[in-house]
Coordinates of C-alpha atoms and ligand atoms in Angstrom, one line a residue:
X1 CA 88.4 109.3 85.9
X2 CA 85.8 107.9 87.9
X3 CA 85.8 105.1 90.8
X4 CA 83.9 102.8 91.8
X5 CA 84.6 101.3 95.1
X6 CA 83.6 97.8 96.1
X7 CA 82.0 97.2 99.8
X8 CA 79.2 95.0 99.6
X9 CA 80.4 92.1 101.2
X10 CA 79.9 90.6 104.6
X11 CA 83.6 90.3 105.4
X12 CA 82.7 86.1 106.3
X13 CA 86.2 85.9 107.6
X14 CA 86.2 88.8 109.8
X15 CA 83.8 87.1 112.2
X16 CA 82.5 90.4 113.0
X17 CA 79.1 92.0 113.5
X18 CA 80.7 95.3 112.0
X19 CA 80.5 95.4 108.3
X20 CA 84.4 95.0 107.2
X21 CA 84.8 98.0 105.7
X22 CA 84.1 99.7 108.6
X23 CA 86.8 97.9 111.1
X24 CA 89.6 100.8 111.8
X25 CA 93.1 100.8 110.5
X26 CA 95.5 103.3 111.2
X27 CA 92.7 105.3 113.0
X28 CA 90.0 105.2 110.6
X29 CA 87.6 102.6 108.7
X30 CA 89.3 100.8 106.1
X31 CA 86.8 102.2 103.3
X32 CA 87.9 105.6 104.4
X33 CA 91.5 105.0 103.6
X34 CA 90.6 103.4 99.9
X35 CA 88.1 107.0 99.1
X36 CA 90.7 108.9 99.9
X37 CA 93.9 107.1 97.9
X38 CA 90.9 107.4 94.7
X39 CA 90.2 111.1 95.5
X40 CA 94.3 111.8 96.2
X41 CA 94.9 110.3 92.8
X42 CA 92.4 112.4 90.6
X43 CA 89.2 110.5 90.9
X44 CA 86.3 113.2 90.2
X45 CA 83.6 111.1 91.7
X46 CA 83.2 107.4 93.7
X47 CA 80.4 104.9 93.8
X48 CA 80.3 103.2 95.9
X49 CA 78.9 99.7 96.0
X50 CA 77.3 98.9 99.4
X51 CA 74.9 95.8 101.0
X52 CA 75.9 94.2 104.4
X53 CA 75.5 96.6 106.7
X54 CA 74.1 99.2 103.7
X55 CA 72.9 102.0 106.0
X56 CA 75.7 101.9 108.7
X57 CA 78.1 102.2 105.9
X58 CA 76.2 105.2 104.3
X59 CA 76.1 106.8 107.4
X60 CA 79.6 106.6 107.8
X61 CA 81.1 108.6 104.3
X62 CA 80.6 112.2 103.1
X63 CA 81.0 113.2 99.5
X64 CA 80.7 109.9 97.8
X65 CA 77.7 108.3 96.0
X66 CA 76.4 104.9 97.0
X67 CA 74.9 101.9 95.0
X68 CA 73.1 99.4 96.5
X69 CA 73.7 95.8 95.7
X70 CA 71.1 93.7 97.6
X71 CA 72.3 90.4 97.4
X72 CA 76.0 90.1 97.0
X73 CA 77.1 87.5 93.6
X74 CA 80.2 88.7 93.4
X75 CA 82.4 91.3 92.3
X76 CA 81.4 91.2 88.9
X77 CA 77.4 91.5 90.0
X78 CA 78.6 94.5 92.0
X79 CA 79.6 96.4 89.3
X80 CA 77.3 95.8 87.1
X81 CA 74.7 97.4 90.0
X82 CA 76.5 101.5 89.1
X83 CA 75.9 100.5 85.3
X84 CA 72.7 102.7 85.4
X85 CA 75.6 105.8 87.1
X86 CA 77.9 105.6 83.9
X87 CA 75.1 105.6 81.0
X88 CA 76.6 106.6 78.0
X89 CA 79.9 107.2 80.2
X90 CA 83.2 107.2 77.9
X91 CA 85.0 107.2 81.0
X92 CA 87.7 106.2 82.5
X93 CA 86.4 103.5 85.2
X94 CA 88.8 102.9 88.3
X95 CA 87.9 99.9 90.4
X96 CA 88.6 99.0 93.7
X97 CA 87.9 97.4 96.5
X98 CA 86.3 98.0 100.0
X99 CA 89.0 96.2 102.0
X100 CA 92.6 96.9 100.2
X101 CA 93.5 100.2 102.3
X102 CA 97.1 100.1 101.6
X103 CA 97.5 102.5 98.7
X104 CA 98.6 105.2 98.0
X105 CA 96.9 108.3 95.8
X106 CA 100.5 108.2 93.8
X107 CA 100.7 104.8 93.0
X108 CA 97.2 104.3 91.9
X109 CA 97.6 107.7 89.9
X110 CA 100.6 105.9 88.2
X111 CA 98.3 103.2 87.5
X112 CA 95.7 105.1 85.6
X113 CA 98.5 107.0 83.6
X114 CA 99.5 103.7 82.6
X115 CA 96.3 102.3 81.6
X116 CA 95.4 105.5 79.5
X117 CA 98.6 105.6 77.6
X118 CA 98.5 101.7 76.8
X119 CA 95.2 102.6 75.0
X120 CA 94.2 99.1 76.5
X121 CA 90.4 98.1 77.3
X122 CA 91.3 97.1 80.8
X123 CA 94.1 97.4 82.9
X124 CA 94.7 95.3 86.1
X125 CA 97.1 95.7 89.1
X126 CA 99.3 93.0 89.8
X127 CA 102.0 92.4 92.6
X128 CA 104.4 89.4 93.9
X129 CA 103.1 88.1 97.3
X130 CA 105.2 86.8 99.6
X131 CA 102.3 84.9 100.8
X132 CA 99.2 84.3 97.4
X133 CA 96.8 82.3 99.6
X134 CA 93.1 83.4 99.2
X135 CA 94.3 85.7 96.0
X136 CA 93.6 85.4 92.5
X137 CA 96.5 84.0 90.9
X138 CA 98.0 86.2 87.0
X139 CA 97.8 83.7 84.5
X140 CA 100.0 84.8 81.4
X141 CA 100.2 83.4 78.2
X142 CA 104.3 82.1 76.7
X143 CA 105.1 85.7 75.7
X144 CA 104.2 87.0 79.0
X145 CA 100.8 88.8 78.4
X146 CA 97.6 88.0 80.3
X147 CA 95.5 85.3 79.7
X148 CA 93.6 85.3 82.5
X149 CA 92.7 85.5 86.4
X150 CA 92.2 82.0 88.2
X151 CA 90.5 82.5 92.0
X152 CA 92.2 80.7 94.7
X153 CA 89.2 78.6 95.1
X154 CA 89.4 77.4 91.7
X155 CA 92.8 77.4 91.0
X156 CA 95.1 73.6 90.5
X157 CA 97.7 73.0 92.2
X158 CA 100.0 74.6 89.4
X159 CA 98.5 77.5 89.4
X160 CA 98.2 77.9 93.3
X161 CA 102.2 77.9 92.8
X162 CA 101.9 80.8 91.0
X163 CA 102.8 84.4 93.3
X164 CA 101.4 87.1 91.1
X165 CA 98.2 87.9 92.3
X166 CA 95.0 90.2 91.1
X167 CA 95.7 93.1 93.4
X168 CA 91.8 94.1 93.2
X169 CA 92.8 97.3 91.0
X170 CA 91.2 97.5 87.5
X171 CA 91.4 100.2 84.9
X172 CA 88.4 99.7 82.2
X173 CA 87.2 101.9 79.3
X174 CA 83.2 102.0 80.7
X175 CA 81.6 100.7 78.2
X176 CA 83.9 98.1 77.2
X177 CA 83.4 96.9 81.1
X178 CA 79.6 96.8 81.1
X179 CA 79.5 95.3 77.5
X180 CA 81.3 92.6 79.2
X181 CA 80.2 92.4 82.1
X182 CA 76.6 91.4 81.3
X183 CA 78.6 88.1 79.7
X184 CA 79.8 87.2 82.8
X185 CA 78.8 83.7 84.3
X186 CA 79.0 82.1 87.5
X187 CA 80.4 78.8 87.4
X188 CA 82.7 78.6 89.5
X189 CA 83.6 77.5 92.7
X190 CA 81.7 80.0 94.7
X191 CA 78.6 80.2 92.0
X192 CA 79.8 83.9 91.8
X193 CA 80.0 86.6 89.0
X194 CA 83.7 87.2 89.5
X195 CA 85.0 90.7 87.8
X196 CA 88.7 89.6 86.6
X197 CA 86.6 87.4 84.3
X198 CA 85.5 90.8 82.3
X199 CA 89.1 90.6 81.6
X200 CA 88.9 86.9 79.9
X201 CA 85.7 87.9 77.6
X202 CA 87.7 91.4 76.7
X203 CA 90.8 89.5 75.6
X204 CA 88.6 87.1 73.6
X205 CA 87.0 89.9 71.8
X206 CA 90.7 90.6 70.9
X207 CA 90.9 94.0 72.8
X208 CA 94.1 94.8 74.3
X209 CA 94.5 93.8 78.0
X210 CA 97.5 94.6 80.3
X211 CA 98.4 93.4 83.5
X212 CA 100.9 96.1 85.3
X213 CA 103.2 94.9 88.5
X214 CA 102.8 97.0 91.0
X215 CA 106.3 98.5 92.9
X216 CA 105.5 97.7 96.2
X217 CA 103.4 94.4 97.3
X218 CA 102.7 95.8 100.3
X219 CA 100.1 98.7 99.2
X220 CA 98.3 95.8 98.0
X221 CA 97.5 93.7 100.6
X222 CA 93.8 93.2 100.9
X223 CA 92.1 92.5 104.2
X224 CA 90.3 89.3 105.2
X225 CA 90.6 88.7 108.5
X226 CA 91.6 90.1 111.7
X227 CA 94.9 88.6 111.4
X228 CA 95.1 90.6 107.9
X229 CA 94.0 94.0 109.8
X230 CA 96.3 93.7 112.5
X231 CA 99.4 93.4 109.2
X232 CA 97.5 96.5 107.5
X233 CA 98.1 98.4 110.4
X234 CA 100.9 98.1 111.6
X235 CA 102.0 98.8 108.0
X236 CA 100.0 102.1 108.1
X237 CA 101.5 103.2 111.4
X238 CA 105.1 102.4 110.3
X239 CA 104.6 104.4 107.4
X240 CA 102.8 107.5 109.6
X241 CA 106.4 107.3 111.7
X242 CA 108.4 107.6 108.8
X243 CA 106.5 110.5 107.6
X244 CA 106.7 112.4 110.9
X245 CA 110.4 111.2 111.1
X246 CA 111.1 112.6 107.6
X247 CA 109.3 115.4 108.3
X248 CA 111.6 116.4 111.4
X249 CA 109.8 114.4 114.7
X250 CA 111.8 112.4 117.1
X251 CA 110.3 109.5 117.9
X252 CA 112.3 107.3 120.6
X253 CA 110.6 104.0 119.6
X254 CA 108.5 103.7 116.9
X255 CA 107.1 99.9 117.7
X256 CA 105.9 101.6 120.0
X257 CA 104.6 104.7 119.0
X258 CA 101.0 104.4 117.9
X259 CA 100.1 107.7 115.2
X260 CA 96.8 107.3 113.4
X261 CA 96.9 108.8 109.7
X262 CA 95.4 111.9 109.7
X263 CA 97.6 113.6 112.9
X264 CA 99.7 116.7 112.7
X265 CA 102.4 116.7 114.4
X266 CA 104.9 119.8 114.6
X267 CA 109.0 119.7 114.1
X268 CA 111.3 119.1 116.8
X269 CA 108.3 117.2 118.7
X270 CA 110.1 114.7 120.8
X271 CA 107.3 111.7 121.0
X272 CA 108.5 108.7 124.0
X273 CA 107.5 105.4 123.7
X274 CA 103.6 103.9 124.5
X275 CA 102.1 107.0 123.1
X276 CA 99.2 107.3 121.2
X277 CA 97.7 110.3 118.6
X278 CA 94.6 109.3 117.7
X279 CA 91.6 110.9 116.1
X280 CA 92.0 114.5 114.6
X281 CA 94.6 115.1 116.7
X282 CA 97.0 118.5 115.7
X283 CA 100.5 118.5 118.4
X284 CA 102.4 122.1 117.8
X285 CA 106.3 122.3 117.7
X286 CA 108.8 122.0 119.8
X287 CA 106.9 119.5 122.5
X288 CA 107.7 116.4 124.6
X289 CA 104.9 113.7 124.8
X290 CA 104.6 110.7 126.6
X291 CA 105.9 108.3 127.8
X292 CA 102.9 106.3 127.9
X293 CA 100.5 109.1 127.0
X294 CA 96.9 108.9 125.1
X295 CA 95.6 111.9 122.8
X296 CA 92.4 111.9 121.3
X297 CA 91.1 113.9 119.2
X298 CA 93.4 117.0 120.8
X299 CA 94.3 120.4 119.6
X300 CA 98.0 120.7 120.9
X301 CA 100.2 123.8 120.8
X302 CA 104.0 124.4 121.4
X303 CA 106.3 123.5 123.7
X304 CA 104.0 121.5 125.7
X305 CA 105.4 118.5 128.1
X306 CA 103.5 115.8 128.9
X307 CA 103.8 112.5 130.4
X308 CA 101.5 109.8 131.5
X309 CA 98.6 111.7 130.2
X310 CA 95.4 110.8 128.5
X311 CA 94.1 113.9 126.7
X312 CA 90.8 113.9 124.8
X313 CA 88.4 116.0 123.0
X314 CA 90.2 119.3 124.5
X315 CA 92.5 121.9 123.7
X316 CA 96.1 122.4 125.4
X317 CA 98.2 125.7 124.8
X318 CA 101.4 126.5 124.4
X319 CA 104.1 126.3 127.3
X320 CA 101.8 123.6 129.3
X321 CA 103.1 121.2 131.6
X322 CA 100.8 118.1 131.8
X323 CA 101.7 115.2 134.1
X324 CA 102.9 112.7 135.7
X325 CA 99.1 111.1 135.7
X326 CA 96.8 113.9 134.5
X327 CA 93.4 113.0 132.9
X328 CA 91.9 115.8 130.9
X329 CA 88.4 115.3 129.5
X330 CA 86.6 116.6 126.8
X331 CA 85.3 120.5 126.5
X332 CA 88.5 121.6 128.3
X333 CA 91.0 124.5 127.5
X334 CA 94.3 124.5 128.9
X335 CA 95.8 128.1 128.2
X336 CA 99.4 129.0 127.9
X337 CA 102.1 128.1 130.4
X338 CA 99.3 126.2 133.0
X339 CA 101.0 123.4 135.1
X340 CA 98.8 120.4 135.8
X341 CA 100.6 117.3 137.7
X342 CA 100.1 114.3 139.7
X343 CA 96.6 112.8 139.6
X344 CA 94.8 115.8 138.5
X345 CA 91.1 115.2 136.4
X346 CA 89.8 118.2 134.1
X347 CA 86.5 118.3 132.7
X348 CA 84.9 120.6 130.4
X349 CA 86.8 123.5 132.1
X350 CA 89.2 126.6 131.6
X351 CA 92.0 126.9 133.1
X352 CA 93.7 130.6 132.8
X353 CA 97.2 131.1 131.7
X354 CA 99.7 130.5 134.1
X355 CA 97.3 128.7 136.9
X356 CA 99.0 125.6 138.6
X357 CA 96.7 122.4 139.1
X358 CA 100.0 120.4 140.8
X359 CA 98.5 117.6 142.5
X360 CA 95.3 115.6 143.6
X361 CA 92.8 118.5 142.4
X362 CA 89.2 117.7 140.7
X363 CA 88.3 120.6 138.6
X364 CA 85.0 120.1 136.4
X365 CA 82.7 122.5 134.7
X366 CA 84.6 125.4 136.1
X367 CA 85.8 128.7 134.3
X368 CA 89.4 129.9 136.0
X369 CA 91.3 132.5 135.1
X370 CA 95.1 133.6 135.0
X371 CA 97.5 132.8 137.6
X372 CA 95.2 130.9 140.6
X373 CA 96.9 128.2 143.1
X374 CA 94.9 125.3 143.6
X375 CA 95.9 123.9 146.9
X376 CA 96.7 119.9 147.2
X377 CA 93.2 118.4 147.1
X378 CA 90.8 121.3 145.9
X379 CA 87.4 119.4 145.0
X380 CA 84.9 121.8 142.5
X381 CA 81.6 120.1 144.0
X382 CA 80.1 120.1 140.7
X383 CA 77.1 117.3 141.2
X384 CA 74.5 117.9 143.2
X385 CA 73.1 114.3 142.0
X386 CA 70.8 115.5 139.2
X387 CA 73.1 118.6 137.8
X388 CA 75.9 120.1 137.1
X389 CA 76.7 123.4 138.5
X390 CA 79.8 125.7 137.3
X391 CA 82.8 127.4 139.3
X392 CA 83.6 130.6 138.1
X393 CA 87.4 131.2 139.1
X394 CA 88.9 134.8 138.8
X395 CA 92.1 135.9 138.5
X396 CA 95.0 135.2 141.0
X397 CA 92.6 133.2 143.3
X398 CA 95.0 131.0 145.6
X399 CA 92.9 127.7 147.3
X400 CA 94.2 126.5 150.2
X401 CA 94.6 122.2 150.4
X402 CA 91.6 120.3 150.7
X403 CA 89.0 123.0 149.9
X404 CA 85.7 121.9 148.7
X405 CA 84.5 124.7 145.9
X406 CA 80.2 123.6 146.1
X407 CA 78.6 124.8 142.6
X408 CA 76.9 127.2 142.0
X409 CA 79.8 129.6 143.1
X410 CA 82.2 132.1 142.5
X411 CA 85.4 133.1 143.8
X412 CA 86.6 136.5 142.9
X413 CA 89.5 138.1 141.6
X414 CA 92.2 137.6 144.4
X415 CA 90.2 135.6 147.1
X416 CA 92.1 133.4 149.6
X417 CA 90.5 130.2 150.8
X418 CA 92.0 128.7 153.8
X419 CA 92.9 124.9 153.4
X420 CA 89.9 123.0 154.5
X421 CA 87.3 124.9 153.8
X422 CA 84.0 124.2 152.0
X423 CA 82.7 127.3 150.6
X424 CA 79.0 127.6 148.9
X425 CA 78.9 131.5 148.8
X426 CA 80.7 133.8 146.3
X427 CA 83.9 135.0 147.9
X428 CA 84.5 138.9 146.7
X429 CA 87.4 139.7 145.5
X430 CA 90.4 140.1 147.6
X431 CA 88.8 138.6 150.5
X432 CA 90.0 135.4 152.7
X433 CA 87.2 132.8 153.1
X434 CA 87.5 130.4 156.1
X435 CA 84.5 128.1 156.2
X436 CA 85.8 125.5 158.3
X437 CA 84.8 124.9 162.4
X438 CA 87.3 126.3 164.7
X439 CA 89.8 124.2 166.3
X440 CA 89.6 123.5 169.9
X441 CA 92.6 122.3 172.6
X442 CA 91.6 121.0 175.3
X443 CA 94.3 121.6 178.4
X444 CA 95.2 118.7 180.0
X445 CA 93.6 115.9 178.2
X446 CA 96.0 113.4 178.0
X447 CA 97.2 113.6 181.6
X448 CA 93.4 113.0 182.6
X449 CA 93.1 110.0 180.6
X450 CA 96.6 108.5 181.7
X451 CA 95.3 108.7 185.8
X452 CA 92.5 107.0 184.7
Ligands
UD1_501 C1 89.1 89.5 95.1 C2 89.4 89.0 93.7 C3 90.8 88.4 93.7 C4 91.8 89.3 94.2 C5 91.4 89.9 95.6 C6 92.4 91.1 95.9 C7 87.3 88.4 92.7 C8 86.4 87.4 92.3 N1 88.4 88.1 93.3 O1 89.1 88.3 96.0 O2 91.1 88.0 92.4 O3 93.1 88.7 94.3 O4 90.1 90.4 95.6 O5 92.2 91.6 97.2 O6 87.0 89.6 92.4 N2 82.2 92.6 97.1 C9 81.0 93.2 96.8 N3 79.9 92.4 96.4 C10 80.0 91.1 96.2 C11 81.3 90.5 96.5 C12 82.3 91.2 97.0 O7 80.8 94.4 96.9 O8 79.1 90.5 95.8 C13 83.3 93.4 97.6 C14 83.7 93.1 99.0 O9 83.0 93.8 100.0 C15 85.2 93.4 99.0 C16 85.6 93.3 97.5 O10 84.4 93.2 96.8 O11 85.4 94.7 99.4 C17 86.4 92.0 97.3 O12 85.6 90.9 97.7 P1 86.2 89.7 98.5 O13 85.2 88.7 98.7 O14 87.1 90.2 99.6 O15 87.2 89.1 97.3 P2 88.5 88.3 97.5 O16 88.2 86.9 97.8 O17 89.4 89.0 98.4
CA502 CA1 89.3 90.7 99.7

């Protein structure tokens, strides 16, 4: 079985300078989520069909083929630009389109088996809207089979009543499809070459056409317009919570619990409310995240805690504490059992296991090893205005509050830095550093000042 995916279009009612295919749902471009269900469901290659936004779109898929179709007549016209792919092809063709991202690999596998065993020429997905508007209404004939597909646009009233809609899913027998297809015509309301009329001109060359419901309307919702994302995905996300529920998560609230598809998260994870997983985000076993907590893109062990975070690009161990109000940026590793609290920022550092960050540090660029103290207010001075230095940290280095740590430097294995200081020279190990002026008292001042 072979696919061919449909994404030429502009996406009109998106209103959008981003090609529609490329606007996220549940984390990732719509496109992605429709390549995947084809691949999941035993597709052994997709074409895909490509035009507004051609080389943004290309850029943004691995391991497909792409078509160009330069000016976009319809569905129908964009197939029949991959004819030249399936020459000689006694395939099975799957079709689909660009902006349905709602199935699932199992129900359009069910699909296919269907279509195969029927023996039929083509097969089409069907499914009872709740809502038909802008879909292409099933037209069956007394006894129930198809007759044929009627566009919104050109539909009567009667037939606009109608609530079985095209779902956009087509089986075909390849050369039966682009037999057809070069018979297709264009009057109709939109002076398009629409596809579902292959299946009109099939069924008049008395081939056997079947028109399957599908289980579940809501896999088939195809998106328009922003309104239309928004419904895909929240529809994505509530099935991502159910998963991770199923599969032994706790999650407090999931309206508002925001997991984007492709994240990992491990059992007994406890997950609070305004919390986001984003990206290629992995979360380990066993951990407490949010509330109101952001990870991108984060590699996330065990037992971790973490509240009022936002974590991206970076790497947290196991046994971390993270938070209230923590900020760590991308290149960063967090080994195990480090405590990091109250408006602390990491960037692109290592932090040894055990170390405590607990409140109002900036570390950045700076390598630390196991078990250091940073005092209240420790600043690595990592900027001199046109680079950035590193902080090499050893083991056990305790800072004292308000210390400024000016890169270049390094502070040895057990070095002591009194609070206050600003130190710009290595500190050897085991040595206290006080770079701060002496404090002076003056005897007497105050009396002085009252006589005068
Ligand atoms: C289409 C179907 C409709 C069905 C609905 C399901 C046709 C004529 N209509 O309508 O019966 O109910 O999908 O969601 O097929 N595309 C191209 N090249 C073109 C035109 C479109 O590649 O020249 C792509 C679009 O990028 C999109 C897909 O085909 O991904 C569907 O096109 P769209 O304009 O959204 O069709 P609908 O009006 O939704
Ligand atoms: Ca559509």
């Amino acid at each position: 079985m072979e696919t061919i995916i449909l994404a030429a279009g502009k996406g009109t009612r998106m209103k959008s300078k981003l090609p529609k295919v490329l606007h996220k749902v549940g984390g990732k471009p719509m496109l992605q989520h429709v390549i995947d269900a084809a691949k999941s469901a035993g597709s052994t290659r997709e074409i895909v069909v490509i035009g507004n936004g051609a080389e943004l779109v290309q850029q943004s898929f691995n391991n497909v083929e792409f078509v160009l179709q330069a000016e976009q007549l319809g569905t129908g016209h964009a197939v029949l630009c991959t004819k030249e792919k399936f020459a000689n092809s006694n395939d099975t063709i799957l079709v689909l389109c660009g902006d349905t991202p709602l199935f699932t690999g199992e129900l359009l596998k069910n699909f296919v088996d269907k279509h195969i065993k029927s023996k039929a020429a083509a097969t089409v997905l069907t499914a009872e809207m709740p809502d038909a508007t802008g879909y292409g209404r099933i037209i069956r004939e007394d006894d129930g089979t198809f007759r044929k597909i009627v566009e919104h646009k050109d539909a009567n009233s009667y037939e606009r009543q109608i609530s079985e809609v095209n779902a956009g899913v087509y089986c075909f027998d390849a050369k039966k499809l682009f037999g057809a297809l070069s018979q297709v015509k264009n009057e109709n309301a939109q002076g398009e070459y629409y596809l579902p009329d292959v299946l009109t001109i099939l069924k008049n060359d008395s081939e056997k056409i079947n028109a399957v419901i599908a289980d579940d309307y809501k896999q088939t919702l195809g998106i328009n317009s922003r309104v239309q994302l928004a419904a895909a995905d929240k529809i994505l996300r509530q099935r991502k919570n159910i998963a991770l529920m199923e599969s032994g998560v706790t999650i407090i609230d999931p309206a508002s619990t925001f997991v984007d598809c492709d994240v990992e998260v491990g059992q007994d994870t406890v997950i609070y409310p305004n919390t986001y997983l984003e990206g290629n985000t992995k979360i380990g076993e066993n951990c407490t995240l949010g509330p109101n907590s952001r990870f991108e893109n984060m590699i996330v062990g065990d037992n971790v805690q973490a509240q009022f975070c936002y974590c991206h690009d970076a790497e947290i161990c196991n046994n971390v504490i993270l938070g209230p109000y923590v900020h760590i940026r991308p290149g960063s590793k967090i080994f195990d059992k480090v405590k990091i609290g109250n408006f602390v920022e990491v960037k692109n550092s290592n932090i040894g296991e055990g170390s405590k960050l607990p409140h109002l540090q900036y570390i950045g660029d700076t390598d630390m090893g196991a078990g250091c103290n940073m005092g209240c207010g420790t600043i690595t001075v990592n900027y001199d205005g046109k680079k950035k230095h590193r902080t090499t940290i050893g083991d056990n280095v305790f800072v004292g509050c308000n210390s400024n740590l000016i890169a270049p430097v390094t502070l040895e294995d057990g070095a002591y830095i009194a609070a206050g200081s600003t130190i710009n020279k290595t500190v050897p190990k085991d040595n206290l550093a006080i770079a701060r002026s002496r404090q002076t008292n003056i005897s007497n001042w105050n009396d002085k000042r009252k006589q005068e």
